[in-house]
Short mmCIF file of C-alpha atoms in Angstrom, two decimals:
data_model
loop_
_atom_site.label_atom_id
_atom_site.label_comp_id
_atom_site.label_asym_id
_atom_site.label_seq_id
_atom_site.Cartn_x
_atom_site.Cartn_y
_atom_site.Cartn_z
CA UNK H 9 40.89 182.81 50.46
CA UNK H 10 43.65 185.05 51.78
CA UNK H 11 46.83 183.22 51.34
CA UNK H 12 47.47 182.31 55.35
CA UNK H 13 44.43 180.29 55.25
CA UNK H 14 45.30 177.83 52.27
CA UNK H 15 49.49 178.44 53.75
CA UNK H 16 47.32 176.40 56.74
CA UNK H 17 45.52 173.57 55.03
CA UNK H 18 48.29 173.04 52.91
CA UNK H 19 50.47 172.17 55.60
CA UNK H 20 48.31 170.47 57.80
CA UNK H 21 46.29 167.75 55.20
CA UNK H 22 47.22 164.24 54.93
CA UNK H 23 46.15 161.93 52.86
CA UNK H 24 43.10 160.19 54.75
CA UNK H 25 43.02 161.84 58.15
CA UNK H 26 39.84 163.93 56.97
CA UNK H 27 37.53 161.02 55.36
CA UNK H 28 34.12 161.09 56.30
CA UNK H 29 33.65 158.45 57.18
CA UNK H 30 36.08 158.81 60.15
CA UNK H 31 33.89 161.98 60.65
CA UNK H 32 30.97 160.17 61.16
CA UNK H 33 32.55 157.41 63.66
CA UNK H 34 33.68 160.45 65.56
CA UNK H 35 30.67 161.70 65.44
CA UNK H 36 28.60 158.23 66.38
CA UNK H 37 26.48 157.50 64.10
CA UNK H 38 26.44 155.13 61.44
CA UNK H 39 27.04 156.31 57.74
CA UNK H 40 24.14 154.67 55.87
CA UNK H 41 24.97 151.68 54.31
CA UNK H 42 23.96 151.36 50.35
CA UNK H 43 21.22 148.98 50.18
CA UNK H 44 19.43 151.54 51.95
CA UNK H 45 19.70 154.21 50.02
CA UNK H 46 18.40 151.86 47.45
CA UNK H 47 15.52 150.28 49.46
CA UNK H 48 14.46 154.84 49.65
CA UNK H 49 15.39 155.02 45.45
CA UNK H 50 13.12 152.09 45.07
CA UNK H 51 10.65 154.01 47.21
CA UNK H 52 9.89 156.42 45.91
CA UNK H 53 9.73 155.30 42.17
CA UNK H 54 6.92 152.62 43.68
CA UNK H 55 5.11 156.13 44.71
CA UNK H 56 5.08 157.94 40.94
CA UNK H 57 4.59 154.51 39.68
CA UNK H 58 1.30 154.19 41.86
CA UNK H 59 0.67 157.80 41.59
CA UNK H 60 0.14 157.87 37.58
CA UNK H 61 -1.12 154.55 37.55
CA UNK H 62 -3.92 155.69 40.18
CA UNK H 63 -4.22 158.71 37.25
CA UNK H 64 -4.46 156.80 34.20
CA UNK H 65 -7.25 154.84 35.89
CA UNK H 66 -8.86 157.53 37.74
CA UNK H 67 -9.88 159.36 34.27
CA UNK H 68 -9.92 156.07 32.52
CA UNK H 69 -12.59 154.82 33.97
CA UNK H 70 -14.37 157.67 36.54
CA UNK H 71 -15.10 160.30 34.20
CA UNK H 72 -17.17 157.85 31.90
CA UNK H 73 -19.33 156.79 34.54
CA UNK H 74 -19.84 160.75 36.02
CA UNK H 75 -23.99 161.62 33.73
CA UNK H 76 -23.24 164.70 32.61
CA UNK H 77 -23.99 167.12 35.40
CA UNK H 78 -24.77 170.18 32.41
CA UNK H 79 -28.77 170.39 30.65
CA UNK H 80 -29.25 172.59 27.65
CA UNK H 81 -32.14 174.61 29.20
CA UNK H 82 -33.99 174.97 26.64
CA UNK H 83 -37.07 177.99 25.91
CA UNK H 84 -40.08 180.16 24.76
CA UNK H 85 -39.56 183.49 26.13
CA UNK H 86 -36.43 184.95 23.97
CA UNK H 87 -36.79 187.78 26.93
CA UNK H 88 -34.12 185.29 29.30
CA UNK H 89 -32.22 183.94 26.42
CA UNK H 90 -28.41 184.62 27.69
CA UNK H 91 -26.29 185.66 24.37
CA UNK H 92 -22.93 186.85 23.84
CA UNK H 93 -23.04 190.21 22.36
CA UNK H 94 -20.19 193.31 21.50
CA UNK H 95 -20.40 196.84 19.89
CA UNK H 96 -17.47 199.37 19.33
CA UNK H 97 -17.43 202.47 18.70
CA UNK H 98 -21.28 201.27 16.69
CA UNK H 99 -23.60 203.95 16.83
CA UNK H 100 -27.47 203.81 18.84
CA UNK H 101 -29.99 202.87 15.97
CA UNK H 102 -26.93 200.00 14.64
CA UNK H 103 -26.94 198.61 17.86
CA UNK H 104 -30.72 198.68 18.00
CA UNK H 105 -30.98 196.78 15.37
CA UNK H 106 -28.62 194.14 16.53
CA UNK H 107 -30.48 193.33 19.64
CA UNK H 108 -33.48 193.68 17.75
CA UNK H 109 -31.65 190.86 15.47
CA UNK H 110 -29.82 189.02 18.06
CA UNK H 111 -32.03 188.63 20.98
CA UNK H 112 -35.68 188.24 18.61
CA UNK H 113 -37.08 191.67 20.13
CA UNK H 114 -38.30 194.72 20.11
CA UNK H 115 -36.97 197.65 21.01
CA UNK H 116 -38.81 200.72 22.31
CA UNK H 117 -38.87 204.86 23.21
CA UNK H 118 -35.69 205.03 21.52
CA UNK H 119 -34.18 208.53 22.27
CA UNK H 120 -35.37 211.25 19.26
CA UNK H 121 -31.82 211.80 18.62
CA UNK H 122 -29.93 207.96 18.65
CA UNK H 123 -27.41 209.43 15.78
CA UNK H 124 -26.28 211.05 18.50
CA UNK H 125 -25.02 208.05 20.35
CA UNK H 126 -22.42 205.60 20.57
CA UNK H 127 -21.49 202.67 22.38
CA UNK H 128 -18.61 200.49 22.96
CA UNK H 129 -19.16 197.17 24.90
CA UNK H 130 -18.47 193.40 25.70
CA UNK H 131 -21.80 191.97 26.80
CA UNK H 132 -22.96 188.13 27.72
CA UNK H 133 -26.86 187.89 29.67
CA UNK H 134 -30.27 188.63 28.20
CA UNK H 135 -31.47 191.45 26.19
CA UNK H 136 -33.68 193.11 28.90
CA UNK H 137 -30.65 193.58 32.03
CA UNK H 138 -28.35 194.69 28.15
CA UNK H 139 -30.73 197.48 27.75
CA UNK H 140 -31.22 198.15 31.39
CA UNK H 141 -27.02 198.32 30.99
CA UNK H 142 -27.00 200.09 27.74
CA UNK H 143 -29.54 203.33 29.75
CA UNK H 144 -27.74 203.94 32.63
CA UNK H 145 -24.48 204.63 30.12
CA UNK H 146 -26.30 206.51 27.67
CA UNK H 147 -28.82 207.99 29.69
CA UNK H 148 -31.74 207.04 28.61
CA UNK H 149 -35.28 205.03 28.98
CA UNK H 150 -35.19 202.38 26.08
CA UNK H 151 -37.17 199.55 27.06
CA UNK H 152 -37.29 195.55 25.73
CA UNK H 153 -40.89 193.50 24.56
CA UNK H 154 -40.90 190.83 22.81
CA UNK H 155 -41.89 190.19 19.31
#
């Protein structure tokens, strides 16, 4: 603030002249009573307590009564099994061995020079889809058959 503004306020200030209650009265608005403030605080507290209680009751009784929706899928077909498999700069012969052991399948049409190929891949799915992805990446013609 500039000095003129401070001087102006200092000259005109009188104790009790600038009270908030007088300002509300001049605007013809009644100030909020102390009891109204307590009622608002009580309503907020009750809402918080009821919400917390409802959450606890919902979790306690609702989740235990709902039957589980997820059921394991049992299949005898190894070509339909979904698994996760990872490769990091792995030569193709090791990739093939690992796929065959993890999925319990046989890989055919392996290229003549498999050591020339390396693969880095994180995959979750069936062996047929995995070999299809590997064929697209490495431009090979491998196939999957059951053991």
